[in-house]
CSV table of C-alpha atoms and ligand atoms in Angstrom, one decimal:
chain,number,residue,atom,x,y,z
A,275,MET,CA,132.7,116.0,56.0
A,276,GLU,CA,132.3,114.0,58.6
A,277,TYR,CA,131.9,110.4,60.1
A,278,ASN,CA,129.1,109.1,61.8
A,279,PRO,CA,129.3,105.0,61.8
A,280,PHE,CA,125.0,105.6,62.3
A,281,ASP,CA,124.1,107.7,59.4
A,282,THR,CA,122.4,105.0,56.6
A,283,LYS,CA,124.8,106.9,53.5
A,284,THR,CA,127.7,106.1,55.2
A,285,GLN,CA,127.3,102.7,56.0
A,286,ASP,CA,125.9,102.4,52.3
A,287,ASP,CA,129.3,103.4,51.2
A,288,PRO,CA,132.1,104.4,54.0
A,289,TYR,CA,134.6,103.9,51.7
A,290,PRO,CA,135.5,107.3,51.0
A,291,THR,CA,134.8,108.8,54.1
A,292,TYR,CA,137.4,106.4,55.4
A,293,LYS,CA,139.4,107.8,53.4
A,294,TRP,CA,138.7,111.2,54.3
A,295,LEU,CA,139.5,109.6,57.5
A,296,ARG,CA,142.8,108.0,57.3
A,297,ASP,CA,144.3,111.0,54.8
A,298,GLU,CA,143.2,114.1,57.0
A,299,ALA,CA,141.5,112.9,60.2
A,300,PRO,CA,143.6,109.6,61.3
A,301,VAL,CA,142.8,110.6,64.8
A,302,TYR,CA,138.5,111.7,64.0
A,303,HIS,CA,136.1,113.0,67.2
A,304,ASN,CA,132.6,113.2,66.6
A,305,GLU,CA,131.5,115.7,68.9
A,306,GLU,CA,128.0,115.4,68.4
A,307,LEU,CA,128.5,111.7,69.1
A,308,ASP,CA,131.3,111.8,71.6
A,309,ILE,CA,133.1,109.3,70.1
A,310,TRP,CA,137.0,109.2,68.5
A,311,ALA,CA,137.7,106.4,65.9
A,312,LEU,CA,141.3,105.5,64.1
A,313,SER,CA,141.5,104.3,60.4
A,314,ARG,CA,145.4,103.5,59.5
A,315,PHE,CA,146.5,100.2,59.8
A,316,GLU,CA,149.1,101.0,61.9
A,317,ASP,CA,147.2,103.2,64.5
A,318,VAL,CA,144.4,100.4,64.8
A,319,PHE,CA,146.5,97.2,64.5
A,320,ALA,CA,148.9,99.0,67.5
A,321,ALA,CA,145.9,99.7,69.4
A,322,THR,CA,144.6,96.2,69.1
A,323,THR,CA,147.9,94.7,70.6
A,324,ASP,CA,147.9,98.1,73.4
A,325,PRO,CA,145.0,96.4,75.5
A,326,GLU,CA,146.4,99.3,78.7
A,327,SER,CA,145.3,102.2,76.4
A,328,PHE,CA,142.8,100.7,74.2
A,329,SER,CA,140.6,98.4,77.0
A,330,ASN,CA,137.6,96.1,75.9
A,331,ASP,CA,136.2,96.6,79.6
A,332,LEU,CA,133.4,98.4,78.3
A,333,MET,CA,130.6,99.0,80.4
A,334,PHE,CA,128.6,100.1,77.6
A,335,GLY,CA,127.9,98.0,74.0
A,336,GLY,CA,129.2,100.4,71.7
A,337,ALA,CA,128.7,103.9,70.2
A,338,GLY,CA,126.6,105.8,71.5
A,339,GLY,CA,127.2,104.4,75.4
A,340,VAL,CA,124.4,102.0,75.2
A,341,GLU,CA,124.3,100.1,79.0
A,342,GLN,CA,125.0,96.2,78.1
A,343,PRO,CA,123.0,94.4,80.1
A,344,PHE,CA,124.7,91.0,80.0
A,345,SER,CA,128.3,91.0,79.3
A,346,GLN,CA,130.4,89.3,77.6
A,347,PHE,CA,133.9,88.4,77.8
A,348,LEU,CA,134.3,90.3,74.6
A,349,PHE,CA,134.0,93.2,76.4
A,350,SER,CA,136.5,92.3,79.6
A,351,ASP,CA,140.2,92.6,79.7
A,352,GLY,CA,143.0,90.4,81.7
A,353,VAL,CA,142.5,87.3,84.0
A,354,THR,CA,138.1,87.2,83.0
A,355,HIS,CA,138.9,86.9,79.6
A,356,ALA,CA,141.9,85.2,79.4
A,357,ARG,CA,140.5,82.1,81.5
A,358,GLU,CA,136.9,82.8,79.8
A,359,ARG,CA,138.2,82.6,76.6
A,360,VAL,CA,140.5,80.0,77.3
A,361,MET,CA,138.3,77.2,78.2
A,362,VAL,CA,135.7,77.4,74.6
A,363,SER,CA,138.9,77.9,72.8
A,364,LYS,CA,139.5,74.2,72.7
A,365,TRP,CA,136.5,74.1,70.4
A,366,PHE,CA,137.7,76.6,67.7
A,367,THR,CA,141.3,75.3,67.1
A,368,PRO,CA,142.5,75.1,63.8
A,369,ARG,CA,143.3,71.2,63.8
A,370,ARG,CA,139.8,70.7,65.5
A,371,ILE,CA,137.9,72.7,62.8
A,372,ALA,CA,139.8,71.6,59.8
A,373,ALA,CA,138.7,67.6,60.9
A,374,TRP,CA,135.2,68.9,60.4
A,375,GLU,CA,135.2,70.0,57.2
A,376,PRO,CA,133.3,66.5,56.2
A,377,ARG,CA,130.5,67.8,58.2
A,378,VAL,CA,130.1,71.7,57.4
A,379,ARG,CA,130.4,70.1,53.1
A,380,GLU,CA,127.4,67.8,54.0
A,381,VAL,CA,125.8,70.9,55.6
A,382,ALA,CA,126.5,73.6,52.9
A,383,GLN,CA,125.2,70.4,49.9
A,384,GLN,CA,122.1,69.6,52.7
A,385,LEU,CA,121.4,73.5,52.0
A,386,LEU,CA,122.2,74.4,48.1
A,387,ASP,CA,121.0,70.9,46.8
A,388,PRO,CA,117.5,71.3,47.1
A,389,LEU,CA,118.0,75.0,45.5
A,390,MET,CA,119.3,73.6,42.3
A,391,GLY,CA,116.6,73.0,40.1
A,392,ARG,CA,115.2,76.2,41.2
A,393,GLY,CA,116.3,78.3,38.5
A,394,GLU,CA,116.7,81.7,41.5
A,395,CYS,CA,117.0,81.8,44.9
A,396,ASP,CA,118.1,84.4,47.4
A,397,ILE,CA,121.3,83.3,48.3
A,398,ILE,CA,121.9,84.9,51.7
A,399,GLN,CA,118.3,84.4,53.1
A,400,ASP,CA,117.6,80.6,51.2
A,401,PHE,CA,121.7,79.6,52.4
A,402,ALA,CA,124.7,82.1,53.3
A,403,ALA,CA,122.2,83.0,56.8
A,404,ARG,CA,121.5,79.5,57.1
A,405,PHE,CA,124.8,77.9,56.8
A,406,PRO,CA,126.9,79.4,59.9
A,407,MET,CA,123.8,79.2,61.9
A,408,ALA,CA,123.5,75.6,61.4
A,409,LEU,CA,127.0,75.1,62.3
A,410,ILE,CA,127.6,76.8,65.2
A,411,SER,CA,124.2,75.4,66.5
A,412,GLU,CA,125.6,71.9,66.3
A,413,LEU,CA,128.9,72.7,68.6
A,414,MET,CA,126.6,75.0,70.4
A,415,GLY,CA,123.6,72.0,71.0
A,416,ILE,CA,120.9,73.8,70.1
A,417,PRO,CA,118.7,71.4,68.4
A,418,GLU,CA,117.3,71.9,64.8
A,419,ALA,CA,114.3,72.7,65.6
A,420,ASP,CA,114.8,75.5,67.7
A,421,ARG,CA,117.6,77.4,64.9
A,422,ASP,CA,115.4,79.5,63.2
A,423,THR,CA,114.3,81.7,65.9
A,424,VAL,CA,117.5,81.9,67.6
A,425,ARG,CA,118.7,82.9,64.2
A,426,HIS,CA,116.1,85.7,64.0
A,427,TRP,CA,116.2,86.8,67.7
A,428,SER,CA,120.0,87.0,66.5
A,429,ASP,CA,119.7,89.3,64.0
A,430,ASP,CA,117.0,91.3,66.1
A,431,PHE,CA,119.3,91.8,68.5
A,432,LEU,CA,121.4,93.5,66.4
A,433,ALA,CA,119.5,96.1,64.6
A,434,ARG,CA,119.6,99.4,65.3
A,435,ASP,CA,117.2,101.6,63.2
A,436,PRO,CA,118.8,104.3,60.6
A,437,GLY,CA,120.4,106.7,62.4
A,438,ASN,CA,120.4,105.5,65.8
A,439,PRO,CA,122.6,103.5,68.3
A,440,ASP,CA,120.1,102.9,70.2
A,441,PRO,CA,118.1,99.6,70.5
A,442,PRO,CA,115.0,99.9,69.4
A,443,GLU,CA,112.0,97.5,70.9
A,444,ARG,CA,113.2,94.4,69.1
A,445,ALA,CA,116.5,94.6,69.7
A,446,VAL,CA,115.4,94.8,73.6
A,447,LYS,CA,113.1,92.2,73.2
A,448,ALA,CA,115.2,89.5,71.4
A,449,ASN,CA,117.7,90.3,74.2
A,450,ALA,CA,115.4,89.1,76.6
A,451,ALA,CA,114.3,86.1,74.5
A,452,LEU,CA,118.1,85.1,74.4
A,453,ALA,CA,118.4,85.3,77.7
A,454,GLU,CA,115.1,83.3,78.4
A,455,TYR,CA,116.0,80.8,76.2
A,456,PHE,CA,120.0,80.5,77.3
A,457,LEU,CA,119.4,80.1,80.8
A,458,ALA,CA,116.4,77.5,80.1
A,459,ALA,CA,118.7,75.5,78.5
A,460,ARG,CA,121.2,75.8,81.6
A,461,GLU,CA,119.7,74.8,83.7
A,462,GLU,CA,118.8,71.3,81.6
A,463,ARG,CA,122.5,71.1,80.3
A,464,ARG,CA,123.3,71.1,84.8
A,465,ARG,CA,121.0,68.2,84.8
A,466,GLN,CA,121.9,66.6,81.9
A,467,PRO,CA,125.6,67.7,81.1
A,468,ARG,CA,126.4,67.1,76.9
A,469,GLU,CA,129.2,67.4,74.9
A,470,ASP,CA,128.5,70.8,73.8
A,471,LEU,CA,129.2,74.1,73.9
A,472,LEU,CA,125.9,74.7,76.2
A,473,THR,CA,127.7,72.7,78.9
A,474,VAL,CA,131.1,74.0,78.9
A,475,LEU,CA,129.1,77.7,79.5
A,476,SER,CA,126.8,76.1,82.0
A,477,ASN,CA,129.9,75.2,83.7
A,478,MET,CA,132.0,78.6,83.6
A,479,GLU,CA,133.1,79.7,86.9
A,480,THR,CA,134.2,82.8,88.2
A,481,PRO,CA,136.8,83.2,91.1
A,482,HIS,CA,135.8,85.3,93.9
A,483,GLU,CA,137.3,86.3,97.5
A,484,ASP,CA,135.4,83.2,99.8
A,485,GLY,CA,136.3,80.4,96.4
A,486,VAL,CA,134.7,80.0,92.5
A,487,HIS,CA,131.0,81.0,91.8
A,488,PRO,CA,128.8,80.2,88.9
A,489,LEU,CA,128.6,82.6,86.2
A,490,ALA,CA,126.5,85.2,87.3
A,491,ASP,CA,123.4,84.9,84.7
A,492,GLY,CA,123.4,88.2,82.7
A,493,HIS,CA,127.4,87.2,82.3
A,494,TYR,CA,126.3,83.4,81.2
A,495,VAL,CA,123.6,84.4,78.8
A,496,GLY,CA,126.3,87.4,77.4
A,497,ASN,CA,128.8,84.4,76.8
A,498,CYS,CA,126.4,82.4,74.9
A,499,GLN,CA,125.1,85.7,73.2
A,500,LEU,CA,128.5,86.2,71.9
A,501,LEU,CA,129.4,82.6,70.4
A,502,VAL,CA,125.8,82.5,68.7
A,503,ILE,CA,126.0,85.9,67.3
A,504,ALA,CA,129.5,86.7,66.3
A,505,GLY,CA,129.9,84.1,64.2
A,506,ASN,CA,126.8,84.4,62.4
A,507,GLU,CA,125.8,88.0,61.1
A,508,THR,CA,129.6,88.1,60.1
A,509,THR,CA,129.9,84.9,58.2
A,510,THR,CA,126.7,85.4,56.0
A,511,LYS,CA,128.0,88.6,54.9
A,512,LEU,CA,131.3,87.3,54.0
A,513,ILE,CA,129.9,84.5,52.3
A,514,ALA,CA,127.1,87.9,50.8
A,515,ASN,CA,130.6,89.9,49.7
A,516,ALA,CA,132.0,87.0,47.7
A,517,VAL,CA,128.8,86.3,45.7
A,518,LEU,CA,128.5,89.7,44.9
A,519,GLN,CA,132.2,90.7,43.9
A,520,LEU,CA,132.2,87.4,42.1
A,521,HIS,CA,129.4,88.6,40.4
A,522,ARG,CA,131.3,91.8,39.5
A,523,HIS,CA,134.1,90.2,38.3
A,524,ARG,CA,133.3,87.1,35.9
A,525,ASP,CA,137.3,87.0,35.2
A,526,GLN,CA,138.0,86.3,39.2
A,527,ARG,CA,135.2,83.9,39.3
A,528,GLU,CA,135.7,81.7,36.0
A,529,ASP,CA,139.8,81.7,37.3
A,530,LEU,CA,138.3,80.3,41.2
A,531,ILE,CA,136.1,77.7,38.9
A,532,GLU,CA,139.8,76.4,37.1
A,533,HIS,CA,141.6,76.8,40.4
A,534,PRO,CA,139.9,76.3,43.3
A,535,ASP,CA,143.1,76.1,45.3
A,536,ALA,CA,142.6,79.9,45.2
A,537,ILE,CA,139.4,80.3,47.0
A,538,PRO,CA,141.1,80.5,50.6
A,539,ASN,CA,142.9,83.5,49.2
A,540,ALA,CA,139.8,84.9,47.5
A,541,VAL,CA,137.8,84.8,51.0
A,542,GLU,CA,141.2,86.8,53.0
A,543,GLU,CA,140.5,89.2,49.9
A,544,THR,CA,136.7,89.5,50.2
A,545,LEU,CA,137.3,89.9,54.2
A,546,ARG,CA,139.8,92.5,53.2
A,547,TYR,CA,138.2,93.9,50.6
A,548,ASP,CA,135.0,94.2,52.0
A,549,ALA,CA,134.9,93.5,56.0
A,550,PRO,CA,131.8,91.9,57.1
A,551,SER,CA,132.7,93.7,60.7
A,552,GLN,CA,133.4,97.7,60.7
A,553,TRP,CA,134.6,98.4,63.7
A,554,GLN,CA,136.1,97.4,67.0
A,555,ASN,CA,134.5,99.0,70.6
A,556,ARG,CA,137.4,100.3,72.5
A,557,ARG,CA,138.0,102.9,76.0
A,558,VAL,CA,140.5,104.8,76.5
A,559,ALA,CA,141.7,103.6,79.4
A,560,ARG,CA,144.3,106.2,79.8
A,561,GLU,CA,144.9,109.2,77.9
A,562,VAL,CA,146.2,108.7,74.3
A,563,THR,CA,148.1,111.3,72.4
A,564,LEU,CA,148.4,109.9,68.4
A,565,HIS,CA,149.5,112.5,65.3
A,566,GLY,CA,148.9,115.3,67.8
A,567,VAL,CA,145.6,115.0,68.5
A,568,THR,CA,144.9,113.7,72.5
A,569,ILE,CA,142.0,111.5,73.2
A,570,PRO,CA,140.9,111.7,77.4
A,571,GLU,CA,140.5,109.0,79.8
A,572,ASN,CA,137.4,107.0,79.4
A,573,ALA,CA,136.6,108.2,76.0
A,574,PHE,CA,135.0,105.7,73.6
A,575,CYS,CA,137.0,105.0,70.2
A,576,GLY,CA,136.5,102.8,67.3
A,577,LEU,CA,139.0,100.8,65.8
A,578,LEU,CA,138.1,101.2,61.7
A,579,THR,CA,139.3,97.5,60.7
A,580,GLY,CA,136.8,97.9,57.6
A,581,ALA,CA,139.0,101.5,56.8
A,582,ALA,CA,142.6,99.3,57.7
A,583,CYS,CA,142.2,96.9,55.2
A,584,ARG,CA,142.1,99.5,52.4
A,585,ASP,CA,144.9,101.9,53.9
A,586,GLU,CA,146.5,102.9,50.6
A,587,ARG,CA,149.9,102.8,53.0
A,588,ARG,CA,149.9,99.0,53.8
A,589,TYR,CA,147.8,98.4,50.6
A,590,PRO,CA,148.7,99.3,46.8
A,591,ASP,CA,145.7,99.6,44.8
A,592,PRO,CA,143.4,99.3,48.0
A,593,ASP,CA,139.8,99.7,46.1
A,594,ARG,CA,140.1,97.0,43.4
A,595,TYR,CA,139.1,93.5,44.5
A,596,ASN,CA,141.8,90.8,43.5
A,597,VAL,CA,141.0,87.4,44.7
A,598,ARG,CA,145.1,86.6,43.6
A,599,ARG,CA,146.2,89.8,46.1
A,600,ASP,CA,149.1,88.5,47.9
A,601,VAL,CA,147.0,89.8,50.7
A,602,GLY,CA,149.4,88.7,53.6
A,603,MET,CA,147.9,90.5,56.9
A,604,HIS,CA,144.7,92.1,57.3
A,605,LEU,CA,142.4,93.2,60.7
A,606,ALA,CA,139.2,92.2,59.5
A,607,LEU,CA,139.3,89.7,62.0
A,608,GLY,CA,140.7,92.1,64.4
A,609,TRP,CA,143.8,91.2,66.5
A,610,GLY,CA,145.8,90.8,70.0
A,611,ARG,CA,144.2,89.3,72.6
A,612,HIS,CA,140.8,89.8,71.3
A,613,LEU,CA,141.4,88.0,67.6
A,614,CYS,CA,138.5,86.3,66.2
A,615,LEU,CA,138.2,83.0,68.0
A,616,GLY,CA,136.2,81.6,65.0
A,617,LYS,CA,138.7,83.3,62.3
A,618,ALA,CA,139.3,78.9,61.6
A,619,LEU,CA,135.8,78.2,61.5
A,620,ALA,CA,134.9,81.4,59.7
A,621,ARG,CA,137.4,81.1,56.9
A,622,LEU,CA,136.3,77.5,56.6
A,623,GLU,CA,132.9,78.4,56.2
A,624,GLY,CA,133.5,81.1,53.9
A,625,LYS,CA,136.4,78.5,51.5
A,626,VAL,CA,133.1,75.4,51.6
A,627,ALA,CA,130.8,77.7,50.7
A,628,LEU,CA,132.3,79.6,47.9
A,629,GLU,CA,133.7,75.6,46.6
A,630,GLU,CA,129.5,74.7,46.9
A,631,ILE,CA,127.9,77.6,45.6
A,632,LEU,CA,130.6,77.8,42.0
A,633,THR,CA,130.2,74.1,42.2
A,634,ARG,CA,126.6,74.2,41.5
A,635,PHE,CA,125.8,77.6,40.1
A,636,PRO,CA,128.9,78.6,38.1
A,637,GLY,CA,127.6,80.8,35.4
A,638,TYR,CA,124.8,82.2,38.7
A,639,GLU,CA,123.5,86.5,37.8
A,640,VAL,CA,123.5,88.6,40.5
A,641,ASP,CA,119.7,90.8,40.0
A,642,GLU,CA,121.7,93.7,42.0
A,643,SER,CA,118.0,95.7,41.9
A,644,GLY,CA,117.0,92.9,44.4
A,645,LEU,CA,119.8,94.1,46.8
A,646,LYS,CA,118.9,95.0,50.1
A,647,ARG,CA,121.3,96.3,52.9
A,648,VAL,CA,121.0,95.4,57.0
A,649,TYR,CA,121.5,98.4,59.2
A,650,VAL,CA,123.1,96.8,62.3
A,651,THR,CA,125.9,97.8,64.7
A,652,ASN,CA,129.0,97.4,63.5
A,653,VAL,CA,128.1,94.6,61.3
A,654,ALA,CA,127.9,95.5,57.4
A,655,GLY,CA,126.6,94.6,54.1
A,656,TYR,CA,123.3,92.6,52.9
A,657,CYS,CA,120.2,90.8,54.0
A,658,GLU,CA,118.5,90.5,50.7
A,659,MET,CA,121.0,89.1,47.3
A,660,PRO,CA,118.5,87.4,44.6
A,661,ILE,CA,120.7,85.0,42.0
A,662,SER,CA,119.5,83.7,38.8
A,663,TYR,CA,121.1,80.4,37.4
A,664,GLU,CA,120.8,77.6,35.1
A,665,PRO,CA,118.0,74.8,36.9
A,666,GLY,CA,120.2,71.7,37.6
A,667,ALA,CA,123.3,73.1,36.4
A,668,ARG,CA,126.1,71.4,37.8
A,669,GLY,CA,129.6,72.7,37.0
A,670,GLU,CA,131.5,69.4,36.6
B,2041,HEM,C1,133.7,86.1,58.9
B,2041,HEM,C2,132.8,85.6,59.9
B,2041,HEM,C3,133.8,86.8,61.1
B,2041,HEM,C4,134.2,87.7,61.1
B,2041,HEM,C5,134.7,89.0,59.9
B,2041,HEM,C6,134.9,88.1,62.3
B,2041,HEM,C7,135.5,89.2,63.7
B,2041,HEM,C8,135.8,89.3,64.5
B,2041,HEM,C9,136.3,90.5,64.7
B,2041,HEM,C10,137.1,91.9,63.9
B,2041,HEM,C11,136.5,90.0,66.7
B,2041,HEM,C12,137.0,91.3,67.4
B,2041,HEM,C13,136.8,91.6,68.2
B,2041,HEM,C14,137.5,93.3,69.6
B,2041,HEM,O1,138.5,93.1,69.0
B,2041,HEM,O2,137.0,93.4,69.8
B,2041,HEM,C15,136.3,89.0,66.8
B,2041,HEM,C16,136.3,88.1,67.8
B,2041,HEM,C17,135.3,87.2,67.7
B,2041,HEM,N1,134.7,86.1,66.9
B,2041,HEM,FE1,134.5,86.6,65.1
B,2041,HEM,N2,134.7,86.7,63.1
B,2041,HEM,C18,133.7,86.0,62.3
B,2041,HEM,C19,133.3,84.5,62.5
B,2041,HEM,C20,133.3,84.3,63.9
B,2041,HEM,C21,132.7,82.8,64.1
B,2041,HEM,C22,132.4,82.2,63.2
B,2041,HEM,C23,133.4,82.7,65.5
B,2041,HEM,C24,132.7,81.4,66.6
B,2041,HEM,C25,131.8,81.6,67.1
B,2041,HEM,C26,133.4,84.4,65.8
B,2041,HEM,C27,133.1,84.1,67.5
B,2041,HEM,C28,134.3,85.3,68.0
B,2041,HEM,C29,134.1,85.1,69.4
B,2041,HEM,C30,134.0,84.9,70.3
B,2041,HEM,C31,135.2,86.7,69.6
B,2041,HEM,C32,135.7,87.2,70.7
B,2041,HEM,C33,136.7,87.1,71.1
B,2041,HEM,C34,137.8,87.8,72.2
B,2041,HEM,O3,137.0,88.5,72.8
B,2041,HEM,O4,138.3,87.0,73.2
B,2041,HEM,N3,134.0,84.9,64.9
B,2041,HEM,N4,135.6,88.4,65.1
């Protein structure tokens, strides 16, 4: 058996391969791609809390050693990372995000209400892809008229052709388009600051020997891309995965309709069961020996959070989807210093989306023959999911 994260068959169902990795090759090396992978919960957890050995300071954008022209604070360590993260983190505190719930719900309702009379829709294209983008765009200050365009660029930016880790032409083009867009926005924010994240990002500075300077263009653009993209595809996948699993597990859907207070736990179980971000990129900063295998310095190592979330050493009966499971701690949102900055927002979006979907379409059916997967970097999941439901039905 082998593990190739870019193989489409593996991406369709990585879990048997992950089980093999955890049991037989917990420190795995794919010689052809020259990538390493850790897959057990304990090992992935330990690596996320050991930045001296497993560094985010990546001069390349992930597996395959692809050059990353626009650096982001996700791909940095230490002081640089901490300085930049803290500047944006106050926008994402649990308290601030909780206070935003009425607006989050309003956006969900505005997107879902027009679908009610139709009797069918694509829950991803018509809702799950638009909802997180609408919200992060509001925080960023991206005007409504630009949102679809920015979303399409973000999707293309992550695109990879099956089996090939190199960015295809459309990803390169999308990267350039996003750069141009964000640089123009910075000019505009410098002339006229606003109460938005683009203004915060535009004003970011970095210390140099002769004083502080604005961030280099590429770094500013990279940080904008990080904020737009990190919370977009991932949350779309979370919502769609929940819709699919609750189609496959009717009893659990009924349970949630009767007991909506269990929905936050269903969100955690969905994150654990099918992690939207399947692996995290790390550079091995100093030689590491684990389970008798030595990973050399400067190797690329994937922390397979998607595999760790299904580790039977941590979770009883891990391949069973169970919204009532006592999920406890999981690694689907990462851990350690790079723990997902948008975690409170992701959880709120997941909760509100499920509440509003189950209220409007309590008996929905997914047409599984119409499911379409997307093959992007480390984000796994569907991009099309047709559903049908009773027109105009509300579960009230
Ligand atoms: C279900 C949705 C989401 C999932 C599964 C997810 C997953 C993750 C994971 C696994 C990491 C850690 C990366 C690493 O260790 O290398 C991360 C980091 C990050 N996430 Fe999320 N995320 C989600 C939603 C969001 C949202 C809504 C935002 C909002 C902007 C966001 C912004 C970020 C940022 C900025 C980082 C980098 C943090 C740092 O390097 O300090 N994410 N996310």
